[in-house]
Amino acid sequence: MDRFVIEGPVRLAGEVTVSGAKNAALPCLAAALLTADAVRLENLPDVADIRTLGKLLQQVGAEVVRDRRCAAIEARTIGSADAPYDLVKTMRASVLVLGPLLARVGEVRVSLPGGCAIGVRPINLHLAAFEKLGAEVRLEHGYVEARAARLKGADVAFDTVTVTGTENVMLAATLARGTTRLRNAAREPEVVDLARLLIAMGARIEGAGTDTIVIEGVETLHGADHAVIPDRIEAGTYAVAAAATRGDVRIARCAPEHLGALVARLRATGASVESEGDVLRVRADGPLLSHDVATAPYPGFPTDLQAQWMALATGLDGIATITETIFENRFQHVAELVRMGANIRLEGRWAVVEGPSRLTGARVMASDLRASAALVLAALAAEGETTIERVYHLDRGYQRMEEKLRALGARVRRVS
Ligand code: EPZ
């Protein structure tokens, strides 16, 4: 298992280029199962989760040809519409093949994803929606079995906003008979990006990006070429890192318009944030002020940046509350930050952070993708050497993070 060894403190400076969005690429890869034609995706991030889903697509019968940041997927025929446990347990987003296979083949068997470090993460809302579309859904032996001769359009209202739930049902509804209305739909840019690909494939979708999406089913979909949007969470991670290290970083090839909530929070601390075109420049120097932050579905403050923000908050002046409203257990990074000298108290969904603390390097353990990023940020600001174990968590969602950080002046090396 690889680990990172990081020497702090450092002020990050220079320019970093953002990769394609993992959480847009995943549903777009799944969309290729809806047609027998080739779908070409560009600007894919070279991260583990993308490779894992590519393997799953091959397993169900699609041909996947990868070339650096592009992939051509051709699902001419679907073999076994079966996503086995050993694959799904490593990546929950595998459930995104449920909708396309149900619509394309009429039956599918996918292992239930099981929980992960940040929570139970059920998919009950996905399954209830598929039943509304006329599918017969059975759960047994840890697997979901769903079948439907032909899905029928229906009105679906999600009890809670679910990103992959919205994506899964939108994928399935493109080939249903009639109209499907999704209410309380997720508004994330990744949902909009998926809708853009599906429309290029011949789907009829309106309202993506709002809380009501209307999909008019069609008989078949054809191939398309699509470039995936930049990764707003990767961009946000480097923006927070710039503030946490009191540096001056230009984040290139990003979409500043997808980072409104974070930019507002960074400016409220006193950091300087300017955007011009697809570049976001974040600078900070001297004391920064703390204030309360609560995560919310897009366009609110992203839960995927909560851990990174907490690492920054340990160095801000004052006491602030960080509220995690989306997941029930997304504070795995707290204990490790406290070991580095942070002053954080947990009360249920609230974390009370008092700063500024002088962080010192330590041996810490990564637990999930974004908690690992938080530990990297803390290590960059801390005095001395930090070793972060199990950085395979990071590799799931960050492309060559140590190289991008070194280019910004960080002293970080990967040790196998
Ligand atoms: C997506 O996960 C992202 N993953 C997550 O990013 C992100 O944290 C999350 O959305 C929230 O923004 C991908 O897009 C691949 P949800 P998803 O369904 O879709 C509950 C990362 O770091 N819920 O929006 O699985 C659920 O338990 C990952 O890149 C149900 O109860 O999240 C959670 O509390 C981590 N039943 C809340 O809704 C359901 O059927 C939001 O979950 C579905 C969800």
CSV table of C-alpha atoms and ligand atoms in Angstrom, one decimal:
chain,number,residue,atom,x,y,z
A,1,MET,CA,0.0,0.0,0.0
A,2,ASP,CA,1.4,3.4,-1.1
A,3,ARG,CA,1.8,6.2,1.4
A,4,PHE,CA,2.7,9.9,1.1
A,5,VAL,CA,5.5,11.6,3.0
A,6,ILE,CA,5.0,15.3,3.1
A,7,GLU,CA,7.3,18.0,4.6
A,8,GLY,CA,5.6,21.2,5.8
A,9,PRO,CA,5.0,24.0,6.1
A,10,VAL,CA,4.9,25.2,2.4
A,11,ARG,CA,3.2,28.1,0.6
A,12,LEU,CA,1.8,26.6,-2.6
A,13,ALA,CA,2.5,28.8,-5.7
A,14,GLY,CA,2.1,28.4,-9.4
A,15,GLU,CA,-0.5,26.8,-11.7
A,16,VAL,CA,-2.3,23.5,-11.6
A,17,THR,CA,-4.4,22.0,-14.4
A,18,VAL,CA,-7.7,20.4,-13.3
A,19,SER,CA,-8.6,17.0,-14.8
A,20,GLY,CA,-12.0,15.9,-16.0
A,21,ALA,CA,-14.8,15.3,-13.4
A,22,LYS,CA,-14.8,11.7,-12.0
A,23,ASN,CA,-18.4,12.1,-11.0
A,24,ALA,CA,-19.4,13.2,-14.5
A,25,ALA,CA,-17.3,10.6,-16.3
A,26,LEU,CA,-18.9,7.7,-14.3
A,27,PRO,CA,-22.5,8.2,-15.4
A,28,CYS,CA,-21.4,9.2,-18.9
A,29,LEU,CA,-19.5,5.8,-19.2
A,30,ALA,CA,-22.7,4.0,-18.0
A,31,ALA,CA,-24.7,5.9,-20.7
A,32,ALA,CA,-22.8,4.1,-23.4
A,33,LEU,CA,-24.7,0.9,-22.5
A,34,LEU,CA,-27.9,2.5,-23.8
A,35,THR,CA,-26.9,2.2,-27.5
A,36,ALA,CA,-25.2,-0.3,-29.8
A,37,ASP,CA,-23.2,2.6,-31.4
A,38,ALA,CA,-19.8,3.9,-30.3
A,39,VAL,CA,-19.8,6.6,-27.6
A,40,ARG,CA,-16.5,8.6,-27.4
A,41,LEU,CA,-15.7,10.4,-24.2
A,42,GLU,CA,-12.9,12.9,-23.8
A,43,ASN,CA,-11.2,14.7,-20.9
A,44,LEU,CA,-11.6,11.6,-18.7
A,45,PRO,CA,-9.5,11.6,-15.5
A,46,ASP,CA,-7.0,8.9,-15.2
A,47,VAL,CA,-8.2,7.7,-11.8
A,48,ALA,CA,-8.9,4.2,-10.4
A,49,ASP,CA,-12.7,4.6,-10.3
A,50,ILE,CA,-12.8,5.2,-14.1
A,51,ARG,CA,-10.7,2.1,-14.7
A,52,THR,CA,-13.0,0.1,-12.5
A,53,LEU,CA,-16.2,1.1,-14.3
A,54,GLY,CA,-14.4,0.5,-17.6
A,55,LYS,CA,-13.8,-3.1,-16.5
A,56,LEU,CA,-17.4,-3.5,-15.5
A,57,LEU,CA,-18.6,-2.3,-18.9
A,58,GLN,CA,-16.3,-4.9,-20.5
A,59,GLN,CA,-17.7,-7.6,-18.2
A,60,VAL,CA,-21.2,-6.9,-19.4
A,61,GLY,CA,-20.1,-7.1,-23.0
A,62,ALA,CA,-19.1,-3.7,-24.1
A,63,GLU,CA,-15.9,-3.0,-26.0
A,64,VAL,CA,-13.9,-0.3,-24.2
A,65,VAL,CA,-10.8,1.2,-25.9
A,66,ARG,CA,-8.9,3.7,-23.7
A,67,ASP,CA,-6.3,6.1,-24.9
A,68,ARG,CA,-4.9,8.5,-22.3
A,69,ARG,CA,-7.8,10.9,-21.5
A,70,CYS,CA,-10.2,9.4,-24.0
A,71,ALA,CA,-12.3,6.3,-24.2
A,72,ALA,CA,-14.5,4.7,-26.9
A,73,ILE,CA,-17.2,2.4,-25.6
A,74,GLU,CA,-19.2,0.2,-28.0
A,75,ALA,CA,-21.9,-1.9,-26.4
A,76,ARG,CA,-23.0,-3.6,-29.6
A,77,THR,CA,-24.4,-6.5,-27.7
A,78,ILE,CA,-24.9,-7.0,-24.0
A,79,GLY,CA,-23.6,-10.3,-22.6
A,80,SER,CA,-24.4,-10.9,-19.0
A,81,ALA,CA,-26.1,-8.0,-17.4
A,82,ASP,CA,-24.6,-8.9,-14.1
A,83,ALA,CA,-22.4,-6.7,-11.8
A,84,PRO,CA,-20.7,-8.9,-9.3
A,85,TYR,CA,-20.1,-8.1,-5.7
A,86,ASP,CA,-16.3,-8.1,-5.9
A,87,LEU,CA,-16.4,-5.3,-8.4
A,88,VAL,CA,-19.4,-3.3,-7.0
A,89,LYS,CA,-18.0,-3.4,-3.4
A,90,THR,CA,-14.9,-1.5,-4.6
A,91,MET,CA,-16.9,1.2,-6.3
A,92,ARG,CA,-20.5,2.0,-5.4
A,93,ALA,CA,-21.0,4.1,-8.5
A,94,SER,CA,-21.2,0.7,-10.3
A,95,VAL,CA,-24.9,0.9,-9.4
A,96,LEU,CA,-25.1,3.4,-12.3
A,97,VAL,CA,-25.3,0.4,-14.7
A,98,LEU,CA,-28.6,-0.6,-13.3
A,99,GLY,CA,-30.7,2.0,-15.2
A,100,PRO,CA,-29.1,1.6,-18.6
A,101,LEU,CA,-29.1,-2.2,-18.5
A,102,LEU,CA,-32.7,-2.3,-17.3
A,103,ALA,CA,-33.7,0.0,-20.2
A,104,ARG,CA,-31.5,-1.7,-22.9
A,105,VAL,CA,-31.9,-5.4,-22.0
A,106,GLY,CA,-35.0,-5.5,-19.8
A,107,GLU,CA,-33.3,-7.4,-16.9
A,108,VAL,CA,-30.2,-6.8,-14.7
A,109,ARG,CA,-28.6,-8.2,-11.6
A,110,VAL,CA,-26.3,-5.9,-9.6
A,111,SER,CA,-24.8,-6.5,-6.3
A,112,LEU,CA,-26.0,-4.1,-3.6
A,113,PRO,CA,-23.1,-1.7,-3.1
A,114,GLY,CA,-22.9,-2.0,0.6
A,115,GLY,CA,-21.8,0.9,2.8
A,116,CYS,CA,-18.6,2.7,2.8
A,117,ALA,CA,-16.6,4.8,5.3
A,118,ILE,CA,-19.0,7.8,5.0
A,119,GLY,CA,-22.2,6.0,5.6
A,120,VAL,CA,-24.7,3.3,4.9
A,121,ARG,CA,-25.5,4.9,1.5
A,122,PRO,CA,-28.6,2.8,0.6
A,123,ILE,CA,-30.0,2.8,-3.0
A,124,ASN,CA,-33.7,2.5,-1.9
A,125,LEU,CA,-34.6,5.7,-3.8
A,126,HIS,CA,-33.1,4.4,-7.0
A,127,LEU,CA,-35.1,1.1,-6.7
A,128,ALA,CA,-38.4,2.8,-5.7
A,129,ALA,CA,-38.1,4.9,-8.8
A,130,PHE,CA,-37.4,1.9,-11.1
A,131,GLU,CA,-40.6,0.3,-9.7
A,132,LYS,CA,-42.5,3.5,-10.5
A,133,LEU,CA,-41.2,3.0,-14.1
A,134,GLY,CA,-42.8,-0.5,-14.1
A,135,ALA,CA,-39.8,-2.6,-13.2
A,136,GLU,CA,-40.1,-5.6,-10.9
A,137,VAL,CA,-37.3,-5.3,-8.3
A,138,ARG,CA,-36.2,-8.1,-6.0
A,139,LEU,CA,-33.5,-8.0,-3.4
A,140,GLU,CA,-31.9,-11.3,-2.3
A,141,HIS,CA,-28.5,-12.6,-1.3
A,142,GLY,CA,-27.1,-9.1,-1.4
A,143,TYR,CA,-28.1,-8.6,-5.0
A,144,VAL,CA,-30.7,-6.4,-6.8
A,145,GLU,CA,-32.6,-8.2,-9.6
A,146,ALA,CA,-34.7,-5.9,-11.8
A,147,ARG,CA,-36.7,-6.7,-14.9
A,148,ALA,CA,-39.1,-5.0,-17.2
A,149,ALA,CA,-40.2,-5.8,-20.7
A,150,ARG,CA,-40.4,-2.1,-21.4
A,151,LEU,CA,-40.2,0.7,-18.9
A,152,LYS,CA,-43.1,3.1,-18.8
A,153,GLY,CA,-42.7,6.8,-18.2
A,154,ALA,CA,-43.9,7.9,-14.7
A,155,ASP,CA,-43.8,10.7,-12.2
A,156,VAL,CA,-41.0,10.2,-9.7
A,157,ALA,CA,-40.5,12.4,-6.6
A,158,PHE,CA,-37.3,11.7,-4.6
A,159,ASP,CA,-37.7,12.0,-0.8
A,160,THR,CA,-34.1,13.3,-0.6
A,161,VAL,CA,-31.9,14.7,-3.3
A,162,THR,CA,-29.8,11.9,-4.7
A,163,VAL,CA,-27.2,12.5,-7.3
A,164,THR,CA,-26.7,9.0,-8.7
A,165,GLY,CA,-30.4,8.3,-8.1
A,166,THR,CA,-31.3,11.2,-10.4
A,167,GLU,CA,-28.7,10.0,-12.9
A,168,ASN,CA,-29.7,6.3,-12.8
A,169,VAL,CA,-33.4,7.1,-13.3
A,170,MET,CA,-32.7,9.7,-16.0
A,171,LEU,CA,-30.6,7.0,-17.9
A,172,ALA,CA,-33.4,4.5,-17.7
A,173,ALA,CA,-36.2,6.9,-18.6
A,174,THR,CA,-34.5,7.8,-22.0
A,175,LEU,CA,-35.8,4.5,-23.5
A,176,ALA,CA,-39.0,4.2,-21.6
A,177,ARG,CA,-42.4,4.5,-23.3
A,178,GLY,CA,-43.9,7.9,-22.5
A,179,THR,CA,-42.8,10.8,-20.3
A,180,THR,CA,-41.0,10.7,-17.0
A,181,ARG,CA,-40.9,13.6,-14.6
A,182,LEU,CA,-38.3,13.6,-11.8
A,183,ARG,CA,-39.1,15.9,-9.0
A,184,ASN,CA,-36.7,17.0,-6.2
A,185,ALA,CA,-34.0,16.0,-8.8
A,186,ALA,CA,-30.3,16.7,-8.1
A,187,ARG,CA,-29.0,19.9,-9.7
A,188,GLU,CA,-25.3,19.0,-9.7
A,189,PRO,CA,-23.3,20.1,-12.8
A,190,GLU,CA,-22.5,16.3,-13.3
A,191,VAL,CA,-26.2,15.7,-13.8
A,192,VAL,CA,-26.3,18.5,-16.4
A,193,ASP,CA,-23.3,17.0,-18.1
A,194,LEU,CA,-24.9,13.6,-18.3
A,195,ALA,CA,-28.1,15.1,-19.8
A,196,ARG,CA,-25.9,16.9,-22.4
A,197,LEU,CA,-24.4,13.6,-23.5
A,198,LEU,CA,-27.8,11.8,-23.5
A,199,ILE,CA,-29.3,14.6,-25.7
A,200,ALA,CA,-26.4,14.3,-28.1
A,201,MET,CA,-27.3,10.6,-28.3
A,202,GLY,CA,-30.9,11.5,-29.3
A,203,ALA,CA,-32.6,11.6,-25.9
A,204,ARG,CA,-35.3,14.2,-25.2
A,205,ILE,CA,-34.5,15.8,-21.8
A,206,GLU,CA,-35.5,19.2,-20.3
A,207,GLY,CA,-34.8,20.8,-17.0
A,208,ALA,CA,-31.5,19.2,-16.1
A,209,GLY,CA,-29.9,21.5,-13.6
A,210,THR,CA,-33.2,22.3,-12.0
A,211,ASP,CA,-35.1,20.3,-9.4
A,212,THR,CA,-37.6,19.0,-12.1
A,213,ILE,CA,-36.3,17.0,-15.1
A,214,VAL,CA,-38.7,15.8,-17.8
A,215,ILE,CA,-37.6,12.9,-20.1
A,216,GLU,CA,-39.6,12.0,-23.2
A,217,GLY,CA,-38.8,8.3,-23.9
A,218,VAL,CA,-37.5,7.4,-27.4
A,219,GLU,CA,-37.2,4.1,-29.2
A,220,THR,CA,-33.4,4.0,-29.6
A,221,LEU,CA,-30.3,6.1,-28.9
A,222,HIS,CA,-27.3,6.5,-31.2
A,223,GLY,CA,-23.6,7.2,-30.5
A,224,ALA,CA,-22.1,10.6,-29.7
A,225,ASP,CA,-18.8,12.3,-28.8
A,226,HIS,CA,-18.6,14.2,-25.5
A,227,ALA,CA,-16.0,16.0,-23.5
A,228,VAL,CA,-16.6,15.7,-19.7
A,229,ILE,CA,-16.7,18.8,-17.6
A,230,PRO,CA,-13.8,19.8,-15.3
A,231,ASP,CA,-13.7,18.3,-11.8
A,232,ARG,CA,-15.1,21.0,-9.5
A,233,ILE,CA,-14.1,19.0,-6.4
A,234,GLU,CA,-10.5,18.6,-7.5
A,235,ALA,CA,-10.5,22.3,-8.4
A,236,GLY,CA,-12.0,23.1,-5.0
A,237,THR,CA,-9.4,21.0,-3.2
A,238,TYR,CA,-6.6,23.0,-4.7
A,239,ALA,CA,-8.4,26.3,-4.0
A,240,VAL,CA,-8.7,25.3,-0.3
A,241,ALA,CA,-5.0,24.1,-0.3
A,242,ALA,CA,-3.9,27.6,-1.6
A,243,ALA,CA,-5.7,29.3,1.3
A,244,ALA,CA,-4.6,26.7,3.9
A,245,THR,CA,-0.9,27.2,2.9
A,246,ARG,CA,-1.3,31.1,2.5
A,247,GLY,CA,-0.1,30.6,-1.1
A,248,ASP,CA,-0.9,31.9,-4.6
A,249,VAL,CA,-2.3,29.3,-6.9
A,250,ARG,CA,-3.9,29.6,-10.4
A,251,ILE,CA,-6.3,26.7,-11.0
A,252,ALA,CA,-6.5,26.2,-14.8
A,253,ARG,CA,-9.1,24.5,-17.0
A,254,CYS,CA,-11.7,24.6,-14.3
A,255,ALA,CA,-15.3,25.9,-14.3
A,256,PRO,CA,-15.4,28.7,-11.8
A,257,GLU,CA,-19.2,28.9,-12.2
A,258,HIS,CA,-19.5,25.4,-10.6
A,259,LEU,CA,-17.7,26.7,-7.4
A,260,GLY,CA,-19.9,29.6,-6.3
A,261,ALA,CA,-20.5,28.4,-2.8
A,262,LEU,CA,-16.8,27.6,-2.1
A,263,VAL,CA,-15.6,30.9,-3.6
A,264,ALA,CA,-18.1,32.9,-1.4
A,265,ARG,CA,-16.8,31.1,1.7
A,266,LEU,CA,-13.1,31.6,0.8
A,267,ARG,CA,-13.7,35.3,0.2
A,268,ALA,CA,-15.5,35.5,3.6
A,269,THR,CA,-12.3,34.4,5.3
A,270,GLY,CA,-10.4,37.2,3.7
A,271,ALA,CA,-8.7,35.2,1.0
A,272,SER,CA,-8.5,36.7,-2.5
A,273,VAL,CA,-10.3,34.8,-5.2
A,274,GLU,CA,-10.4,36.0,-8.8
A,275,SER,CA,-11.7,34.2,-11.8
A,276,GLU,CA,-11.0,34.9,-15.5
A,277,GLY,CA,-12.3,32.4,-18.1
A,278,ASP,CA,-11.5,28.9,-17.0
A,279,VAL,CA,-8.8,30.0,-14.4
A,280,LEU,CA,-9.5,30.6,-10.7
A,281,ARG,CA,-6.7,32.4,-8.8
A,282,VAL,CA,-6.6,32.0,-5.0
A,283,ARG,CA,-4.3,34.0,-2.8
A,284,ALA,CA,-4.0,34.3,0.9
A,285,ASP,CA,-1.5,35.9,3.3
A,286,GLY,CA,-1.6,36.4,7.1
A,287,PRO,CA,-4.6,35.7,9.4
A,288,LEU,CA,-7.9,34.5,7.9
A,289,LEU,CA,-11.3,34.6,9.6
A,290,SER,CA,-13.4,31.5,10.4
A,291,HIS,CA,-17.1,31.3,10.0
A,292,ASP,CA,-19.8,28.6,10.0
A,293,VAL,CA,-20.2,26.3,7.0
A,294,ALA,CA,-23.0,23.7,6.3
A,295,THR,CA,-23.0,21.2,3.4
A,296,ALA,CA,-26.0,21.1,1.1
A,297,PRO,CA,-27.0,19.7,-2.3
A,298,TYR,CA,-25.8,21.8,-5.3
A,299,PRO,CA,-25.6,24.8,-5.5
A,300,GLY,CA,-24.9,24.7,-1.7
A,301,PHE,CA,-21.5,24.0,-0.2
A,302,PRO,CA,-20.4,20.5,-1.5
A,303,THR,CA,-20.2,17.7,1.1
A,304,ASP,CA,-17.2,16.5,-1.0
A,305,LEU,CA,-15.3,19.7,0.1
A,306,GLN,CA,-16.3,19.5,3.8
A,307,ALA,CA,-13.2,17.6,4.9
A,308,GLN,CA,-10.9,19.8,3.0
A,309,TRP,CA,-12.6,22.9,4.4
A,310,MET,CA,-12.1,21.5,7.9
A,311,ALA,CA,-8.4,21.2,7.3
A,312,LEU,CA,-8.3,24.9,6.4
A,313,ALA,CA,-10.6,25.8,9.3
A,314,THR,CA,-8.0,24.5,11.8
A,315,GLY,CA,-5.8,27.5,10.8
A,316,LEU,CA,-8.5,30.2,10.7
A,317,ASP,CA,-9.0,32.7,13.5
A,318,GLY,CA,-12.1,32.0,15.7
A,319,ILE,CA,-14.6,29.3,16.5
A,320,ALA,CA,-16.8,27.9,13.7
A,321,THR,CA,-19.3,25.1,13.2
A,322,ILE,CA,-19.1,22.7,10.2
A,323,THR,CA,-22.4,20.9,9.7
A,324,GLU,CA,-22.5,17.8,7.5
A,325,THR,CA,-26.1,17.5,6.4
A,326,ILE,CA,-25.7,14.9,3.6
A,327,PHE,CA,-23.9,11.9,5.1
A,328,GLU,CA,-24.2,10.5,8.6
A,329,ASN,CA,-20.6,9.6,9.1
A,330,ARG,CA,-18.4,11.9,7.2
A,331,PHE,CA,-16.0,13.1,10.0
A,332,GLN,CA,-13.4,10.3,9.7
A,333,HIS,CA,-10.7,12.9,9.1
A,334,VAL,CA,-11.4,14.6,12.5
A,335,ALA,CA,-9.5,12.2,14.7
A,336,GLU,CA,-6.4,12.4,12.5
A,337,LEU,CA,-6.5,16.2,12.3
A,338,VAL,CA,-6.7,16.3,16.1
A,339,ARG,CA,-3.6,14.1,16.3
A,340,MET,CA,-1.9,16.8,14.2
A,341,GLY,CA,-2.8,19.4,16.8
A,342,ALA,CA,-6.2,20.6,15.6
A,343,ASN,CA,-8.8,21.7,18.1
A,344,ILE,CA,-12.1,20.1,17.0
A,345,ARG,CA,-15.1,18.8,19.0
A,346,LEU,CA,-17.7,16.6,17.4
A,347,GLU,CA,-21.4,16.7,18.3
A,348,GLY,CA,-23.4,14.5,15.9
A,349,ARG,CA,-23.5,16.2,12.6
A,350,TRP,CA,-21.7,19.2,13.9
A,351,ALA,CA,-17.9,19.7,14.2
A,352,VAL,CA,-16.8,22.7,16.2
A,353,VAL,CA,-13.4,23.9,15.1
A,354,GLU,CA,-11.4,26.4,17.1
A,355,GLY,CA,-8.4,28.1,15.4
A,356,PRO,CA,-5.8,28.9,14.7
A,357,SER,CA,-4.0,25.8,15.8
A,358,ARG,CA,-0.3,25.2,15.0
A,359,LEU,CA,-0.4,21.8,13.2
A,360,THR,CA,2.6,19.4,13.5
A,361,GLY,CA,3.4,16.5,11.2
A,362,ALA,CA,2.3,13.0,12.3
A,363,ARG,CA,1.7,9.5,11.0
A,364,VAL,CA,-2.0,9.5,9.9
A,365,MET,CA,-4.3,7.1,8.1
A,366,ALA,CA,-6.5,7.9,5.1
A,367,SER,CA,-10.0,6.5,5.4
A,368,ASP,CA,-12.0,7.8,2.4
A,369,LEU,CA,-11.4,9.8,-0.7
A,370,ARG,CA,-12.0,13.3,0.6
A,371,ALA,CA,-10.8,12.7,4.1
A,372,SER,CA,-7.5,11.7,2.6
A,373,ALA,CA,-7.4,15.0,0.7
A,374,ALA,CA,-8.0,16.8,4.0
A,375,LEU,CA,-5.0,15.1,5.5
A,376,VAL,CA,-2.8,16.1,2.6
A,377,LEU,CA,-3.9,19.8,3.0
A,378,ALA,CA,-3.2,19.6,6.8
A,379,ALA,CA,0.2,18.1,6.1
A,380,LEU,CA,1.1,20.9,3.7
A,381,ALA,CA,0.4,23.5,6.4
A,382,ALA,CA,1.9,21.5,9.4
A,383,GLU,CA,5.4,21.9,10.8
A,384,GLY,CA,7.5,18.8,10.1
A,385,GLU,CA,6.9,15.5,8.4
A,386,THR,CA,3.6,13.8,7.9
A,387,THR,CA,3.2,10.2,6.6
A,388,ILE,CA,-0.3,9.4,5.2
A,389,GLU,CA,-1.0,5.7,4.9
A,390,ARG,CA,-3.4,4.0,2.4
A,391,VAL,CA,-3.3,6.7,-0.2
A,392,TYR,CA,-5.1,4.3,-2.6
A,393,HIS,CA,-8.2,6.2,-1.3
A,394,LEU,CA,-6.7,9.4,-2.9
A,395,ASP,CA,-6.0,7.6,-6.2
A,396,ARG,CA,-9.7,6.9,-6.6
A,397,GLY,CA,-10.5,10.5,-7.3
A,398,TYR,CA,-7.3,12.5,-7.8
A,399,GLN,CA,-5.1,12.1,-10.8
A,400,ARG,CA,-1.4,12.0,-9.8
A,401,MET,CA,-1.9,14.4,-6.8
A,402,GLU,CA,1.7,14.3,-5.7
A,403,GLU,CA,2.9,15.4,-9.1
A,404,LYS,CA,0.4,18.3,-9.2
A,405,LEU,CA,1.4,19.4,-5.7
A,406,ARG,CA,5.1,19.1,-6.4
A,407,ALA,CA,4.6,21.4,-9.4
A,408,LEU,CA,3.2,23.9,-6.9
A,409,GLY,CA,6.3,23.7,-4.6
A,410,ALA,CA,5.1,21.0,-2.2
A,411,ARG,CA,7.6,18.6,-0.7
A,412,VAL,CA,5.7,15.3,-1.2
A,413,ARG,CA,6.8,11.9,-2.3
A,414,ARG,CA,4.9,8.6,-2.8
A,415,VAL,CA,6.5,5.6,-1.0
A,416,SER,CA,5.4,2.2,-2.0
B,1,EPZ,C1,-22.7,11.2,-5.2
B,1,EPZ,O1,-22.9,10.1,-4.4
B,1,EPZ,C2,-21.2,11.4,-5.4
B,1,EPZ,N1,-20.7,10.2,-6.1
B,1,EPZ,C3,-20.6,11.5,-4.0
B,1,EPZ,O2,-19.2,11.8,-4.2
B,1,EPZ,C4,-21.2,12.8,-3.3
B,1,EPZ,O3,-20.6,12.9,-2.0
B,1,EPZ,C5,-22.7,12.6,-3.2
B,1,EPZ,O4,-23.2,12.4,-4.5
B,1,EPZ,C6,-23.4,13.8,-2.6
B,1,EPZ,O5,-23.1,14.9,-3.4
B,1,EPZ,C7,-20.9,10.1,-7.4
B,1,EPZ,O6,-21.4,11.0,-8.1
B,1,EPZ,C8,-20.3,8.9,-8.1
B,1,EPZ,P1,-26.5,10.7,-2.9
B,1,EPZ,P2,-24.4,9.4,-4.2
B,1,EPZ,O7,-27.3,9.6,-3.5
B,1,EPZ,O8,-25.1,9.7,-5.5
B,1,EPZ,C9,-29.0,9.2,0.8
B,1,EPZ,C10,-16.9,11.4,-3.9
B,1,EPZ,O9,-16.2,11.8,-3.0
B,1,EPZ,N2,-29.6,8.2,-0.1
B,1,EPZ,O10,-26.6,12.1,-3.5
B,1,EPZ,O11,-24.2,8.0,-3.8
B,1,EPZ,C11,-27.5,8.9,1.0
B,1,EPZ,O12,-27.3,7.9,2.0
B,1,EPZ,C12,-18.2,10.8,-3.7
B,1,EPZ,O13,-16.6,11.6,-5.2
B,1,EPZ,C13,-30.6,7.4,0.3
B,1,EPZ,O14,-31.0,7.4,1.5
B,1,EPZ,O15,-24.9,10.3,-3.1
B,1,EPZ,C14,-27.0,10.3,1.4
B,1,EPZ,O16,-27.2,10.4,2.8
B,1,EPZ,C15,-18.4,10.4,-2.3
B,1,EPZ,N3,-31.2,6.5,-0.5
B,1,EPZ,C16,-27.9,11.3,0.6
B,1,EPZ,O17,-29.0,10.5,0.2
B,1,EPZ,C17,-30.8,6.4,-1.8
B,1,EPZ,O18,-31.4,5.6,-2.6
B,1,EPZ,C18,-27.2,11.8,-0.7
B,1,EPZ,O19,-26.7,10.7,-1.3
B,1,EPZ,C19,-29.8,7.3,-2.3
B,1,EPZ,C20,-29.2,8.2,-1.4
